[in-house]
CSV table of C-alpha atoms (C1' of nucleotides) in Angstrom, one decimal:
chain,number,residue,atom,x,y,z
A,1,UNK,CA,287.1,52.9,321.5
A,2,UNK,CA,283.7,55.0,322.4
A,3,UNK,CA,284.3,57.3,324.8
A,4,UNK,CA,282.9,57.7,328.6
A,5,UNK,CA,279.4,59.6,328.2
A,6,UNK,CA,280.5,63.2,328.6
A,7,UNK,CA,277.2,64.9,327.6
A,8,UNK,CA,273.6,64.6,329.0
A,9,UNK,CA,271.0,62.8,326.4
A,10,UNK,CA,267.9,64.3,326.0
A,11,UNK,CA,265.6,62.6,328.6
A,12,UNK,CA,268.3,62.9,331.5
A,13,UNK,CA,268.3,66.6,331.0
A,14,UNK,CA,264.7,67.1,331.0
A,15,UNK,CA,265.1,65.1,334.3
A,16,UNK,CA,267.6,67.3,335.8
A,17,UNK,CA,266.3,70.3,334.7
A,18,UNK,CA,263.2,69.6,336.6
A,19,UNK,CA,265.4,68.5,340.0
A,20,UNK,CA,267.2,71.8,339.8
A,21,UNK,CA,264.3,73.8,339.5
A,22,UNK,CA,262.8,72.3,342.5
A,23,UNK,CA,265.5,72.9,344.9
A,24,UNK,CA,264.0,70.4,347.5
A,25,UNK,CA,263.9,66.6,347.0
A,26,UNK,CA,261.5,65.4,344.2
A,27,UNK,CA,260.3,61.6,345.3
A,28,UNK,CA,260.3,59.8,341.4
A,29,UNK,CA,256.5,60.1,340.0
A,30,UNK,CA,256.6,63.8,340.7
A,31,UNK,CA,259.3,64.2,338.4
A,32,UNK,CA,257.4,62.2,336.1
A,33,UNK,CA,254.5,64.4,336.6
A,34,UNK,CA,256.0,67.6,336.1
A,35,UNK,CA,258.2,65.8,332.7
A,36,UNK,CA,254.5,64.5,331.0
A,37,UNK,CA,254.7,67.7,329.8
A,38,UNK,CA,258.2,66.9,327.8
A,39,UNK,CA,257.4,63.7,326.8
A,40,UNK,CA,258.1,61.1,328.8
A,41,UNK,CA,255.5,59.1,329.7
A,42,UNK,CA,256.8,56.0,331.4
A,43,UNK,CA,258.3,55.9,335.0
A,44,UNK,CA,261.3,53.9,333.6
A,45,UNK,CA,261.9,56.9,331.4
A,46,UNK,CA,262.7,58.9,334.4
A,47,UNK,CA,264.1,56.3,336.6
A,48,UNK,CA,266.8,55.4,333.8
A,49,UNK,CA,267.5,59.4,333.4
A,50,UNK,CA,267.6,59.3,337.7
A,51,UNK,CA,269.8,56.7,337.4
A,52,UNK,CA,272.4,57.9,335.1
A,53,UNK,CA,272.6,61.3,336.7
A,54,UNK,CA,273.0,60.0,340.5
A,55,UNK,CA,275.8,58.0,339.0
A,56,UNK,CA,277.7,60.6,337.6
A,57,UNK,CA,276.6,62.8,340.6
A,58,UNK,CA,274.7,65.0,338.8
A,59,UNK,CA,271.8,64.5,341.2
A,60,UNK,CA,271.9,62.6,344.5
A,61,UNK,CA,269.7,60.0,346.4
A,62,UNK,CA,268.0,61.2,349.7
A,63,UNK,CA,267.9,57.2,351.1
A,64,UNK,CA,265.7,57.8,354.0
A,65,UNK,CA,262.9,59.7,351.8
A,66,UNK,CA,263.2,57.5,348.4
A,67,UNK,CA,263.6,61.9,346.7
A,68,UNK,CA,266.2,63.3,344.8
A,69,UNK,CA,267.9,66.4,344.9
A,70,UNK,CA,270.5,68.0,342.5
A,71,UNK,CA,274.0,68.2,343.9
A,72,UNK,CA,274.6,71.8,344.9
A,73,UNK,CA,278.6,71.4,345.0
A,74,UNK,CA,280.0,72.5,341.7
A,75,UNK,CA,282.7,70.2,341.7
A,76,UNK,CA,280.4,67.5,342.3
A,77,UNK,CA,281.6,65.1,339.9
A,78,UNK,CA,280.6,61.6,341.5
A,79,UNK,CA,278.3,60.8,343.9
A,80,UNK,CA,280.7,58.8,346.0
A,81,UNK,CA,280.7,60.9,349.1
A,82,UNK,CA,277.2,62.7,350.2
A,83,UNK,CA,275.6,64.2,353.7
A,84,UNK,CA,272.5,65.6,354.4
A,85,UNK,CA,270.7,67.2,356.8
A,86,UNK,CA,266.8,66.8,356.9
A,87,UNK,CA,264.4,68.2,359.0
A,88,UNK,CA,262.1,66.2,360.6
A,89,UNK,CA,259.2,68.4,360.6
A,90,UNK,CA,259.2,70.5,356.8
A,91,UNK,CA,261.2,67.9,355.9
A,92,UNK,CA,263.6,70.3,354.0
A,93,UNK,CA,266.9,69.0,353.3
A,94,UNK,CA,270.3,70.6,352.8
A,95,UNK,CA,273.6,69.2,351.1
A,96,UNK,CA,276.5,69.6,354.0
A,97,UNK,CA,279.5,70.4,352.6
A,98,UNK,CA,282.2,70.5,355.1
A,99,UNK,CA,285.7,69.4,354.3
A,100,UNK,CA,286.6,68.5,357.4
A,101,UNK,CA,283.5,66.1,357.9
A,102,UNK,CA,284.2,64.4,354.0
A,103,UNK,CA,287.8,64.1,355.3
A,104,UNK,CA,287.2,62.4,358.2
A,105,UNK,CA,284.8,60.3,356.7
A,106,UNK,CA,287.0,59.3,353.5
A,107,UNK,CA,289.9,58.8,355.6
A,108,UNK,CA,287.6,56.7,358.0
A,109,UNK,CA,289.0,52.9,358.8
A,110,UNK,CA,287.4,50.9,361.0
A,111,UNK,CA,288.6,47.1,361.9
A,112,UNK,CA,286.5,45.1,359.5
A,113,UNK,CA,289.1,44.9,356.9
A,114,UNK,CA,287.1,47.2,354.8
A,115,UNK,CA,288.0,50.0,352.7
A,116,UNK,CA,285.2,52.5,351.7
A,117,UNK,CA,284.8,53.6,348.0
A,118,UNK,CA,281.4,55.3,349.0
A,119,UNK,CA,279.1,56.7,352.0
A,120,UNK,CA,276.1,58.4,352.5
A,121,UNK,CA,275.3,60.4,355.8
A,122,UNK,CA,271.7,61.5,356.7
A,123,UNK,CA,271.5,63.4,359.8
A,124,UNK,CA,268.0,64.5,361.4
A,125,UNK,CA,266.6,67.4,363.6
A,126,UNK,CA,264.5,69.9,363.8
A,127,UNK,CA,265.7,73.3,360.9
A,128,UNK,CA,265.6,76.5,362.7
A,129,UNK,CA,262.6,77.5,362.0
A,130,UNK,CA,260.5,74.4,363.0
A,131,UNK,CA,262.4,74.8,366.2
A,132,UNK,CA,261.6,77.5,367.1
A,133,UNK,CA,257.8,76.8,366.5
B,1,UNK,CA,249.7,57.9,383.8
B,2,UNK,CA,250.2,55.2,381.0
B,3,UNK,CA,253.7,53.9,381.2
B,4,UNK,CA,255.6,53.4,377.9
B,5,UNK,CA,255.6,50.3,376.7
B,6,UNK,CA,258.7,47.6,378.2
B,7,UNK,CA,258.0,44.5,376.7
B,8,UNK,CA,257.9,43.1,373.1
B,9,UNK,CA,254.2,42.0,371.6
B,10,UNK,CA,253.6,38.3,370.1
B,11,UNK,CA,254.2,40.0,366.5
B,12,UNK,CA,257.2,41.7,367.3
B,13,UNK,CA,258.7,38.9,369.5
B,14,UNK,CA,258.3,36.6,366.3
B,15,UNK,CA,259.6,39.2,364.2
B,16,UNK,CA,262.4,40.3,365.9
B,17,UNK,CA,263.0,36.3,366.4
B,18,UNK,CA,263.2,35.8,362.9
B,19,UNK,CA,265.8,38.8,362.5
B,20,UNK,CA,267.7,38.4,365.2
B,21,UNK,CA,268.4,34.8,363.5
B,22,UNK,CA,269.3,35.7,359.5
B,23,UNK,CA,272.5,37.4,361.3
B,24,UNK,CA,271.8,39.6,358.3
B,25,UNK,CA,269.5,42.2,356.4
B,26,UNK,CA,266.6,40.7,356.0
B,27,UNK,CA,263.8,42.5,353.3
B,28,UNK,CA,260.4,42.6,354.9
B,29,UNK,CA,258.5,40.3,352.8
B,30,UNK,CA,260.8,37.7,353.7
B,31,UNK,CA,260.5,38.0,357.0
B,32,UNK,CA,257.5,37.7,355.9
B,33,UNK,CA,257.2,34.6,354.4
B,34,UNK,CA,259.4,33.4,357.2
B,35,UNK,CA,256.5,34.0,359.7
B,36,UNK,CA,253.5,32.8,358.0
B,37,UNK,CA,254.1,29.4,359.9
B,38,UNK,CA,253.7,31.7,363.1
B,39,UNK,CA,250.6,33.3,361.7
B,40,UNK,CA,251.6,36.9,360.6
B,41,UNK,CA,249.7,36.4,357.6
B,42,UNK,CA,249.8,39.9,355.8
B,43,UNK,CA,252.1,42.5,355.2
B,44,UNK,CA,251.0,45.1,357.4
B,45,UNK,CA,251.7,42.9,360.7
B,46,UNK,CA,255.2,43.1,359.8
B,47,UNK,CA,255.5,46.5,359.0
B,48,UNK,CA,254.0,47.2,362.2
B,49,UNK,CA,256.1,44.9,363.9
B,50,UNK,CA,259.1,46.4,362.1
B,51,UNK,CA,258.3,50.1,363.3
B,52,UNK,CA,258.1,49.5,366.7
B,53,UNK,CA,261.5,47.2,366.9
B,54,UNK,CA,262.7,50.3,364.8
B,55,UNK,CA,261.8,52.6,367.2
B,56,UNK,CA,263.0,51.1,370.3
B,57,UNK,CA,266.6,50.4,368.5
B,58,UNK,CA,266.1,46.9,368.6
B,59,UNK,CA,266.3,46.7,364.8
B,60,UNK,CA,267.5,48.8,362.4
B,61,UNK,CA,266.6,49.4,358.9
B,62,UNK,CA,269.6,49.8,356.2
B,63,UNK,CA,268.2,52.4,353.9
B,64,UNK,CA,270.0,51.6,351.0
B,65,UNK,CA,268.8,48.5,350.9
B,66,UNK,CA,264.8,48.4,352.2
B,67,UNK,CA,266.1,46.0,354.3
B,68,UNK,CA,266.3,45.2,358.1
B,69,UNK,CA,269.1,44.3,360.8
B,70,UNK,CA,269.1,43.2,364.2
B,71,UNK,CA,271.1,45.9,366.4
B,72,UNK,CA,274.0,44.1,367.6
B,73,UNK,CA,274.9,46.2,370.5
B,74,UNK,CA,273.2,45.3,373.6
B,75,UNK,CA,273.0,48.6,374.8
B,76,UNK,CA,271.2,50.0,371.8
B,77,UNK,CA,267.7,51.3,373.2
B,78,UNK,CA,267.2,53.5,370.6
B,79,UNK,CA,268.5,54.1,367.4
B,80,UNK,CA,270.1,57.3,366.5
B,81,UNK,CA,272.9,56.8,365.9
B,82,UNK,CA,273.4,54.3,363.4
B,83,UNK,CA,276.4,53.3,360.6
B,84,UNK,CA,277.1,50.3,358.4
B,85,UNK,CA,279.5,48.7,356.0
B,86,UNK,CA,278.0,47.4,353.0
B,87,UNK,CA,280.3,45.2,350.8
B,88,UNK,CA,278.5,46.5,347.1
B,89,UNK,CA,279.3,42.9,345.7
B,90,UNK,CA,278.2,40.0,348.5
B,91,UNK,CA,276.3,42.8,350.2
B,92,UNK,CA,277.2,41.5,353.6
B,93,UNK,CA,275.9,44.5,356.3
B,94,UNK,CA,278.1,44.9,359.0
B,95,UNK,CA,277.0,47.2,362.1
B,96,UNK,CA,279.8,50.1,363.1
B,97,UNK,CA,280.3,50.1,366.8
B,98,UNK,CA,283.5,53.1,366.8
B,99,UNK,CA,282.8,55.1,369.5
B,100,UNK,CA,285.4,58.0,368.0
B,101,UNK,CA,283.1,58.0,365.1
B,102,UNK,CA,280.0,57.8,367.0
B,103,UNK,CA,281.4,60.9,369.1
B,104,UNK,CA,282.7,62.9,366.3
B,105,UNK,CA,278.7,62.6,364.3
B,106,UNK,CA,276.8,63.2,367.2
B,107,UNK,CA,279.0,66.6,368.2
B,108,UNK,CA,278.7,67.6,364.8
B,109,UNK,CA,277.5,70.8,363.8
B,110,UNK,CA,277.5,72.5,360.4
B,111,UNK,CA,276.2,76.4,359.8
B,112,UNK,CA,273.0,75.4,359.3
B,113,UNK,CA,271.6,76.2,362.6
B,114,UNK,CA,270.1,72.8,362.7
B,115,UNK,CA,270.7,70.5,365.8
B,116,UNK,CA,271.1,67.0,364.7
B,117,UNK,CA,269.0,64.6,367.5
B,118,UNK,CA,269.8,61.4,364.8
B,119,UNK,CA,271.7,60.1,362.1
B,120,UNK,CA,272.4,57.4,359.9
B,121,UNK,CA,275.7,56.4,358.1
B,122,UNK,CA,276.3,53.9,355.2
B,123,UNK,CA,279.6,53.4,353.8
B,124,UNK,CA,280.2,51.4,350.9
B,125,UNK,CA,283.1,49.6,349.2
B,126,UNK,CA,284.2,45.9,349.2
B,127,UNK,CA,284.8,43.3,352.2
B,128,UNK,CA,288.0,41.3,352.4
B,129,UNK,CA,286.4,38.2,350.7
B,130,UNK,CA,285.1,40.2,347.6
B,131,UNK,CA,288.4,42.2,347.6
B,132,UNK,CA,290.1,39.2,347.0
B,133,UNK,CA,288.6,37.7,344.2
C,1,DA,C1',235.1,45.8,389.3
C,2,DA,C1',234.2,49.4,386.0
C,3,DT,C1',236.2,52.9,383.1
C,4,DA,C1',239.4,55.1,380.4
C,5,DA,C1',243.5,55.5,377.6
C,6,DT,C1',246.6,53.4,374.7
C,7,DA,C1',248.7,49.6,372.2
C,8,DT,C1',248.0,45.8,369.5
C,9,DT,C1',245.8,42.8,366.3
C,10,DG,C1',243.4,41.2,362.1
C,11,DT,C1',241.8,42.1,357.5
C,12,DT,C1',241.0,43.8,352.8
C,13,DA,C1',242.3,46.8,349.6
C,14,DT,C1',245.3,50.0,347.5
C,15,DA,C1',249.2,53.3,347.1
C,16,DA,C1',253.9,54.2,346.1
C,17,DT,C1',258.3,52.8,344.5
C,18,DA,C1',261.0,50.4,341.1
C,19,DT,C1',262.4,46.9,337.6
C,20,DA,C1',262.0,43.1,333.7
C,21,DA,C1',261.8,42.3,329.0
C,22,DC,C1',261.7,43.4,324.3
C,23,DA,C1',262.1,46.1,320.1
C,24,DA,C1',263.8,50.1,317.9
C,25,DT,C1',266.7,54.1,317.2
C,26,DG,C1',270.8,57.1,317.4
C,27,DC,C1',275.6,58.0,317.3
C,28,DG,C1',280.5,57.5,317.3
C,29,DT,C1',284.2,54.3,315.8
C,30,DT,C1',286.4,50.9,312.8
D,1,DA,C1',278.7,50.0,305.7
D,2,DA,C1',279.1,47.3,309.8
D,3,DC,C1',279.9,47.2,314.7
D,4,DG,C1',279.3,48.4,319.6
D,5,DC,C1',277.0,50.6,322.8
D,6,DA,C1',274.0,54.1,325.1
D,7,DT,C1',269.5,55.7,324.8
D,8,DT,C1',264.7,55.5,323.8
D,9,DG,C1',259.9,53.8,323.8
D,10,DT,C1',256.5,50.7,325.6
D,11,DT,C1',253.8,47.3,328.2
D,12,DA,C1',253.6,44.7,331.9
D,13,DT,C1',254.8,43.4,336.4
D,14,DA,C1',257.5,43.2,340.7
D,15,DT,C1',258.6,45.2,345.1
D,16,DT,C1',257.9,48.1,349.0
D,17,DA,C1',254.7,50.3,352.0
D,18,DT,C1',250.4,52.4,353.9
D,19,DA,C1',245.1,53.6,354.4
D,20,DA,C1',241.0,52.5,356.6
D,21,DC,C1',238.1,50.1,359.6
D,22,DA,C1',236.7,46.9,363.3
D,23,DA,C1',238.0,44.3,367.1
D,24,DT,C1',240.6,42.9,371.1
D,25,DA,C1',244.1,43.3,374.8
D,26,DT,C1',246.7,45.6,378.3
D,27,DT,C1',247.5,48.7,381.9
D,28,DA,C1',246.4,52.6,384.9
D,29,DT,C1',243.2,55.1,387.3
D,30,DT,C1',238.5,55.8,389.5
DNA sequence: AATAATATTGTTATAATATAACAATGCGTT
DNA sequence: AACGCATTGTTATATTATAACAATATTATT
């Protein structure tokens, strides 16, 4: 039987290496811009390497800004439960990680019959320092 | 003083029309299609039309999925405060209307400093139908 | 009624984001 | 060696969204 991938392949860790150097979202063809460098040329080259490592929640989707961010939280293993905060004006965006909020949300039922695998929570404001501008 | 605006334009009338109608997400360039009969000819009048029913809360857009909903609740003037279910199979989108939820997110505050005016929540998993299967 | 302020419309072109399709290679398992 | 599968490379194209400009419409104020 062949195994679950448990590595990262050459192309997905030029991608992350890039996301976690950036510690802000990177939006797609910036990644690729910065990876030319490396060797990949094509977009699909890094949106196949984005897609892998959102998957195994490596890296995560920021929905609202079409960016991705590297997962902050060590124990990060799958992407299946995410929240972010994003700021409206510098648009800089933070991981939340609050046990109390993934608890409620995991644990969340509501009456459609439904029960959740996965969310994604994007809250927005204003950071301190744009608030105070 | 210019008041703000109260009523709904031709274009977004026949947008909102057509969304209000799928009873689901609907992608823009369907909708689209949809109103070329009504004379929205090019992209941008939907967009347009799409921002400003987004704005008001009269329609929502589900992240995830570029795609857009008619708000449900009647009493939604403004959207920010928004959550969904989204079956990952039939990808039937249903609105969230928990007002223990809607409490809980808008009270919430992390040690970020940042005071959250908006947020948007998507949980995923796998409606009764699919589940069944 | 004329003016000003703002929102809306129409239009063409283009930017930004993402995937299809196909061929080849690499790597662990049988 | 043969198989299965993930990954890679590549070209082309699909999908989603906005820029820029000119014109018209609506409403509030003078």
């Amino acid at each position: 039987m062949v195994q679950k991938q448990e590595y990262l392949s050459k192309n997905q860790k030029i991608v992350l290496d890039d996301v976690e150097k950036a510690n802000q979202p990177l939006k797609a063809y910036s990644i690729l811009y910065n990876v030319q460098k490396k060797g990949l040329k094509a977009p699909l080259q890094v949106y196949r390497a984005l897609d892998k490592l959102v998957e195994i929640g490596k890296i995560h989707k920021i929905e609202s800004r079409n960016a991705f961010v590297a997962c902050k939280n060590s124990n990060c293993v799958v992407s299946n439960a995410t929240a972010f905060s994003i700021c409206e004006s510098c648009e800089k965006v933070t991981e939340i990680n609050n046990s109390k909020l993934s608890k409620y949300l995991s644990n969340f039922e509501d009456n459609s019959g439904m029960k959740y695998s996965k969310y994604n929570l994007e809250f927005f404001g204003l950071c301190k320092k744009c608030k105070n501008k």
